[in-house]
mmCIF file of C-alpha atoms in Angstrom:
data_model
loop_
_atom_site.group_PDB
_atom_site.id
_atom_site.type_symbol
_atom_site.label_atom_id
_atom_site.label_comp_id
_atom_site.label_asym_id
_atom_site.label_seq_id
_atom_site.Cartn_x
_atom_site.Cartn_y
_atom_site.Cartn_z
ATOM 1 C CA VAL J 99 8.928 -9.114 -3.046
ATOM 2 C CA ARG J 100 12.469 -10.524 -2.998
ATOM 3 C CA LEU J 101 11.213 -13.875 -4.351
ATOM 4 C CA GLY J 102 9.466 -12.175 -7.229
ATOM 5 C CA ARG J 103 12.469 -9.996 -8.019
ATOM 6 C CA ALA J 104 14.756 -13.064 -7.813
ATOM 7 C CA GLY J 105 12.957 -14.527 -10.813
ATOM 8 C CA ASP J 106 11.031 -17.282 -9.041
ATOM 9 C CA ILE J 107 7.839 -16.235 -10.856
ATOM 10 C CA GLY J 108 9.469 -14.980 -14.037
ATOM 11 C CA ARG J 109 9.033 -11.412 -15.198
ATOM 12 C CA PRO J 110 6.408 -9.694 -13.008
ATOM 13 C CA LEU J 111 3.364 -8.694 -15.060
ATOM 14 C CA THR J 112 0.882 -7.357 -12.506
ATOM 15 C CA ALA J 113 0.791 -6.592 -8.797
ATOM 16 C CA ARG J 114 -2.110 -5.866 -6.462
ATOM 17 C CA VAL J 115 -1.816 -4.330 -2.988
ATOM 18 C CA PHE J 116 -4.591 -3.928 -0.397
ATOM 19 C CA VAL J 117 -3.879 -1.803 2.691
ATOM 20 C CA ASN J 118 -6.417 -1.597 5.532
ATOM 21 C CA HIS J 119 -5.622 0.014 8.846
ATOM 22 C CA VAL J 120 -7.806 1.479 11.562
ATOM 23 C CA ALA J 121 -4.917 3.707 12.682
ATOM 24 C CA MET J 122 -5.327 5.744 9.505
ATOM 25 C CA THR J 123 -8.295 7.436 11.143
ATOM 26 C CA SER J 124 -7.326 7.439 14.829
ATOM 27 C CA PRO J 125 -5.530 10.703 15.664
ATOM 28 C CA ALA J 126 -7.015 13.869 14.199
ATOM 29 C CA TRP J 127 -3.801 14.806 12.370
ATOM 30 C CA GLN J 128 -3.963 11.543 10.376
ATOM 31 C CA ARG J 129 -7.476 12.417 9.198
ATOM 32 C CA ASP J 130 -6.344 15.860 8.030
ATOM 33 C CA PRO J 131 -5.091 15.724 4.415
ATOM 34 C CA ALA J 132 -3.195 18.991 4.937
ATOM 35 C CA LYS J 133 -1.115 17.426 7.735
ATOM 36 C CA SER J 134 -0.728 13.785 6.699
ATOM 37 C CA GLY J 135 -2.125 13.470 3.198
ATOM 38 C CA GLY J 136 -5.118 11.708 4.749
ATOM 39 C CA PRO J 137 -5.406 7.928 4.453
ATOM 40 C CA LEU J 138 -3.955 8.019 0.930
ATOM 41 C CA GLY J 139 -0.835 9.863 2.069
ATOM 42 C CA GLU J 140 -0.550 8.102 5.397
ATOM 43 C CA PHE J 141 -0.684 4.468 4.246
ATOM 44 C CA GLY J 142 -0.829 4.698 0.465
ATOM 45 C CA THR J 143 2.910 5.307 0.583
ATOM 46 C CA TYR J 144 3.441 1.700 1.682
ATOM 47 C CA GLY J 145 1.247 0.336 -1.081
ATOM 48 C CA PHE J 146 2.910 2.354 -3.839
ATOM 49 C CA ASP J 147 6.394 1.452 -2.559
ATOM 50 C CA VAL J 148 5.565 -2.251 -2.528
ATOM 51 C CA VAL J 149 4.016 -2.208 -6.022
ATOM 52 C CA ARG J 150 7.084 -0.395 -7.405
ATOM 53 C CA TRP J 151 9.470 -2.867 -5.767
ATOM 54 C CA ALA J 152 7.428 -5.899 -6.810
ATOM 55 C CA LEU J 153 7.193 -4.850 -10.452
ATOM 56 C CA GLY J 154 10.701 -3.422 -10.726
ATOM 57 C CA GLY J 155 9.614 -0.288 -12.539
ATOM 58 C CA GLU J 156 8.326 3.231 -12.166
ATOM 59 C CA PRO J 157 4.699 4.271 -12.647
ATOM 60 C CA VAL J 158 4.095 6.395 -15.727
ATOM 61 C CA GLU J 159 0.302 6.790 -15.559
ATOM 62 C CA VAL J 160 -2.410 6.398 -12.930
ATOM 63 C CA PHE J 161 -6.179 6.348 -12.860
ATOM 64 C CA ALA J 162 -7.970 6.415 -9.529
ATOM 65 C CA TYR J 163 -11.393 6.362 -7.953
ATOM 66 C CA GLY J 164 -12.092 7.350 -4.375
ATOM 67 C CA GLU J 165 -15.042 7.722 -2.053
ATOM 68 C CA ASN J 166 -15.648 8.739 1.525
ATOM 69 C CA PHE J 167 -17.980 5.968 2.650
ATOM 70 C CA MET J 168 -17.652 6.024 6.424
ATOM 71 C CA HIS J 169 -15.910 9.193 7.597
ATOM 72 C CA GLN J 170 -17.897 12.163 6.254
ATOM 73 C CA GLY J 171 -17.222 15.120 8.526
ATOM 74 C CA GLN J 172 -14.135 13.413 9.973
ATOM 75 C CA ILE J 173 -11.947 13.069 6.886
ATOM 76 C CA GLU J 174 -12.106 15.807 4.276
ATOM 77 C CA SER J 175 -10.930 13.453 1.559
ATOM 78 C CA TRP J 176 -11.389 9.834 0.534
ATOM 79 C CA ASP J 177 -11.525 6.981 3.035
ATOM 80 C CA ASN J 178 -11.196 4.462 0.184
ATOM 81 C CA VAL J 179 -8.998 4.863 -2.874
ATOM 82 C CA LYS J 180 -8.412 2.416 -5.717
ATOM 83 C CA ALA J 181 -5.579 3.344 -8.050
ATOM 84 C CA LEU J 182 -4.564 1.594 -11.267
ATOM 85 C CA LEU J 183 -1.000 2.137 -12.435
ATOM 86 C CA GLN J 184 0.845 1.532 -15.689
ATOM 87 C CA PHE J 185 4.618 1.126 -15.365
ATOM 88 C CA ASP J 186 7.523 2.063 -17.614
ATOM 89 C CA ASN J 187 8.367 -1.626 -18.094
ATOM 90 C CA GLY J 188 4.846 -2.454 -19.345
ATOM 91 C CA SER J 189 3.602 -4.019 -16.103
ATOM 92 C CA LEU J 190 0.355 -3.058 -14.367
ATOM 93 C CA GLY J 191 -0.334 -2.436 -10.694
ATOM 94 C CA SER J 192 -3.182 -1.561 -8.386
ATOM 95 C CA VAL J 193 -3.303 -0.170 -4.863
ATOM 96 C CA HIS J 194 -6.418 -0.130 -2.665
ATOM 97 C CA VAL J 195 -6.246 1.983 0.503
ATOM 98 C CA CYS J 196 -9.200 1.185 2.769
ATOM 99 C CA THR J 197 -10.226 2.794 6.053
ATOM 100 C CA SER J 198 -13.905 1.865 6.143
ATOM 101 C CA ILE J 199 -13.425 -1.445 7.966
ATOM 102 C CA SER J 200 -13.959 -1.054 11.718
ATOM 103 C CA TRP J 201 -13.752 -4.741 12.642
ATOM 104 C CA GLU J 202 -10.734 -7.006 12.792
ATOM 105 C CA TYR J 203 -9.684 -7.635 9.225
ATOM 106 C CA PRO J 204 -6.427 -8.283 7.390
ATOM 107 C CA PHE J 205 -4.027 -5.352 7.264
ATOM 108 C CA PHE J 206 -2.120 -6.011 4.056
ATOM 109 C CA ASP J 207 -2.291 -8.232 0.956
ATOM 110 C CA LEU J 208 0.121 -8.465 -1.959
ATOM 111 C CA GLU J 209 -0.318 -10.548 -5.074
ATOM 112 C CA VAL J 210 2.170 -10.548 -7.960
ATOM 113 C CA VAL J 211 1.458 -12.405 -11.204
ATOM 114 C CA GLY J 212 4.519 -13.293 -13.264
ATOM 115 C CA GLU J 213 5.191 -15.098 -16.531
ATOM 116 C CA LYS J 214 5.994 -18.355 -14.699
ATOM 117 C CA GLY J 215 3.982 -18.165 -11.501
ATOM 118 C CA CYS J 216 2.357 -16.077 -8.795
ATOM 119 C CA LEU J 217 3.526 -14.743 -5.475
ATOM 120 C CA ARG J 218 1.000 -14.064 -2.738
ATOM 121 C CA THR J 219 1.707 -12.797 0.717
ATOM 122 C CA ASP J 220 -0.232 -11.082 3.433
ATOM 123 C CA TYR J 221 0.116 -9.562 6.833
ATOM 124 C CA HIS J 222 -3.086 -10.642 8.486
ATOM 125 C CA ASN J 223 -1.999 -10.641 12.120
ATOM 126 C CA TYR J 224 -4.115 -13.707 12.734
ATOM 127 C CA PRO J 225 -2.378 -16.780 14.148
ATOM 128 C CA VAL J 226 -5.339 -19.107 13.514
ATOM 129 C CA VAL J 227 -8.434 -19.215 11.347
ATOM 130 C CA THR J 228 -10.992 -21.803 12.446
ATOM 131 C CA HIS J 229 -13.379 -23.049 9.774
ATOM 132 C CA GLY J 230 -16.644 -24.712 10.750
ATOM 133 C CA THR J 231 -19.713 -25.930 8.927
ATOM 134 C CA SER J 232 -21.479 -22.588 9.248
ATOM 135 C CA SER J 233 -18.733 -20.018 9.787
ATOM 136 C CA ALA J 234 -15.074 -19.155 9.975
ATOM 137 C CA GLN J 235 -13.676 -17.716 13.191
ATOM 138 C CA LEU J 236 -10.597 -15.535 13.395
ATOM 139 C CA ALA J 237 -8.396 -15.710 16.455
ATOM 140 C CA PRO J 238 -7.795 -12.415 18.256
ATOM 141 C CA ILE J 239 -5.712 -9.949 16.312
ATOM 142 C CA ARG J 240 -2.062 -9.705 17.308
ATOM 143 C CA TYR J 241 0.010 -6.640 16.780
ATOM 144 C CA ALA J 242 3.580 -6.726 15.556
ATOM 145 C CA PRO J 243 6.164 -4.074 16.361
ATOM 146 C CA MET J 244 6.329 -2.780 12.769
ATOM 147 C CA ASN J 245 7.293 0.754 13.701
ATOM 148 C CA GLN J 246 9.927 -0.472 16.130
ATOM 149 C CA ARG J 247 11.591 -2.495 13.366
ATOM 150 C CA GLU J 248 11.579 0.574 11.107
ATOM 151 C CA ILE J 249 13.207 2.639 13.852
ATOM 152 C CA ASP J 250 15.789 -0.086 14.581
ATOM 153 C CA HIS J 251 16.668 -0.312 10.882
ATOM 154 C CA PHE J 252 16.988 3.476 10.584
ATOM 155 C CA VAL J 253 19.307 3.661 13.620
ATOM 156 C CA LYS J 254 21.485 0.855 12.213
ATOM 157 C CA ALA J 255 21.602 2.603 8.837
ATOM 158 C CA MET J 256 22.653 5.871 10.475
ATOM 159 C CA ARG J 257 25.420 3.976 12.292
ATOM 160 C CA GLY J 258 26.563 2.498 8.976
ATOM 161 C CA GLU J 259 25.606 -1.035 10.024
ATOM 162 C CA GLU J 260 22.962 -1.463 7.271
ATOM 163 C CA ASP J 261 22.123 0.145 3.950
ATOM 164 C CA LEU J 262 18.911 2.154 3.862
ATOM 165 C CA ARG J 263 16.105 0.040 2.422
ATOM 166 C CA VAL J 264 14.081 3.054 1.329
ATOM 167 C CA THR J 265 15.937 5.826 -0.460
ATOM 168 C CA LEU J 266 15.160 9.461 -1.182
ATOM 169 C CA ASP J 267 14.509 8.384 -4.778
ATOM 170 C CA ASP J 268 11.862 5.951 -3.478
ATOM 171 C CA ALA J 269 10.251 8.682 -1.382
ATOM 172 C CA TYR J 270 10.260 11.095 -4.320
ATOM 173 C CA ALA J 271 8.719 8.532 -6.695
ATOM 174 C CA VAL J 272 5.959 7.690 -4.213
ATOM 175 C CA ALA J 273 5.227 11.365 -3.490
ATOM 176 C CA ARG J 274 4.909 12.089 -7.213
ATOM 177 C CA THR J 275 2.691 9.022 -7.637
ATOM 178 C CA ILE J 276 0.394 10.136 -4.807
ATOM 179 C CA GLU J 277 0.187 13.620 -6.344
ATOM 180 C CA ALA J 278 -0.857 12.055 -9.665
ATOM 181 C CA VAL J 279 -3.418 9.836 -7.897
ATOM 182 C CA GLN J 280 -4.889 12.888 -6.137
ATOM 183 C CA GLU J 281 -5.113 14.727 -9.455
ATOM 184 C CA SER J 282 -6.802 11.717 -11.071
ATOM 185 C CA LEU J 283 -9.284 11.529 -8.195
ATOM 186 C CA THR J 284 -10.356 15.140 -8.643
ATOM 187 C CA ALA J 285 -10.086 15.362 -12.454
ATOM 188 C CA HIS J 286 -11.700 11.945 -13.087
ATOM 189 C CA ARG J 287 -9.183 11.017 -15.771
ATOM 190 C CA PRO J 288 -5.850 9.230 -16.218
ATOM 191 C CA VAL J 289 -2.846 11.311 -15.150
ATOM 192 C CA GLU J 290 0.810 10.955 -16.123
ATOM 193 C CA VAL J 291 3.277 10.508 -13.269
ATOM 194 C CA GLU J 292 6.092 13.023 -13.651
ATOM 195 C CA LEU J 293 9.269 11.651 -12.093
#
């Protein structure tokens, strides 16, 4: 995101985020929309934060589709959500939250298209992909201490050693965006994001 914001790709025009995580359905409280927001609230927050940061704007309108493909009776909401966002600076974004993949598969993808180039990054957790004549083989998944780094950063910020990377304004903007996405999902229409 820093490369895109630094101007390496010119003005960002569009951004696409894909978030897939089996943990979104593991403990019962994460499956309960009343307690966690369900998969959309639990991991959609990351996707909406990243799209906002990558595009350097605030969402003004969303349109979303969602389905519960794999977790009927376990999740009383959507296990897959695709949201399209229009931003105040004219850019477009999309976030796909996916919990229907039960095999090892990439956790996170980000693609930003700018006026002068593209930025693509991922967090696949795979050290090696082996390609053969009839298949591709992924090495075993490796897990990174993401939460530990978040905790370490928070402690340093509370000690005054670092500035907070995520602010209350960020949290508010994402919460309002998720509310608009949920309204769009149930109303089946575009919804303005009220910030």
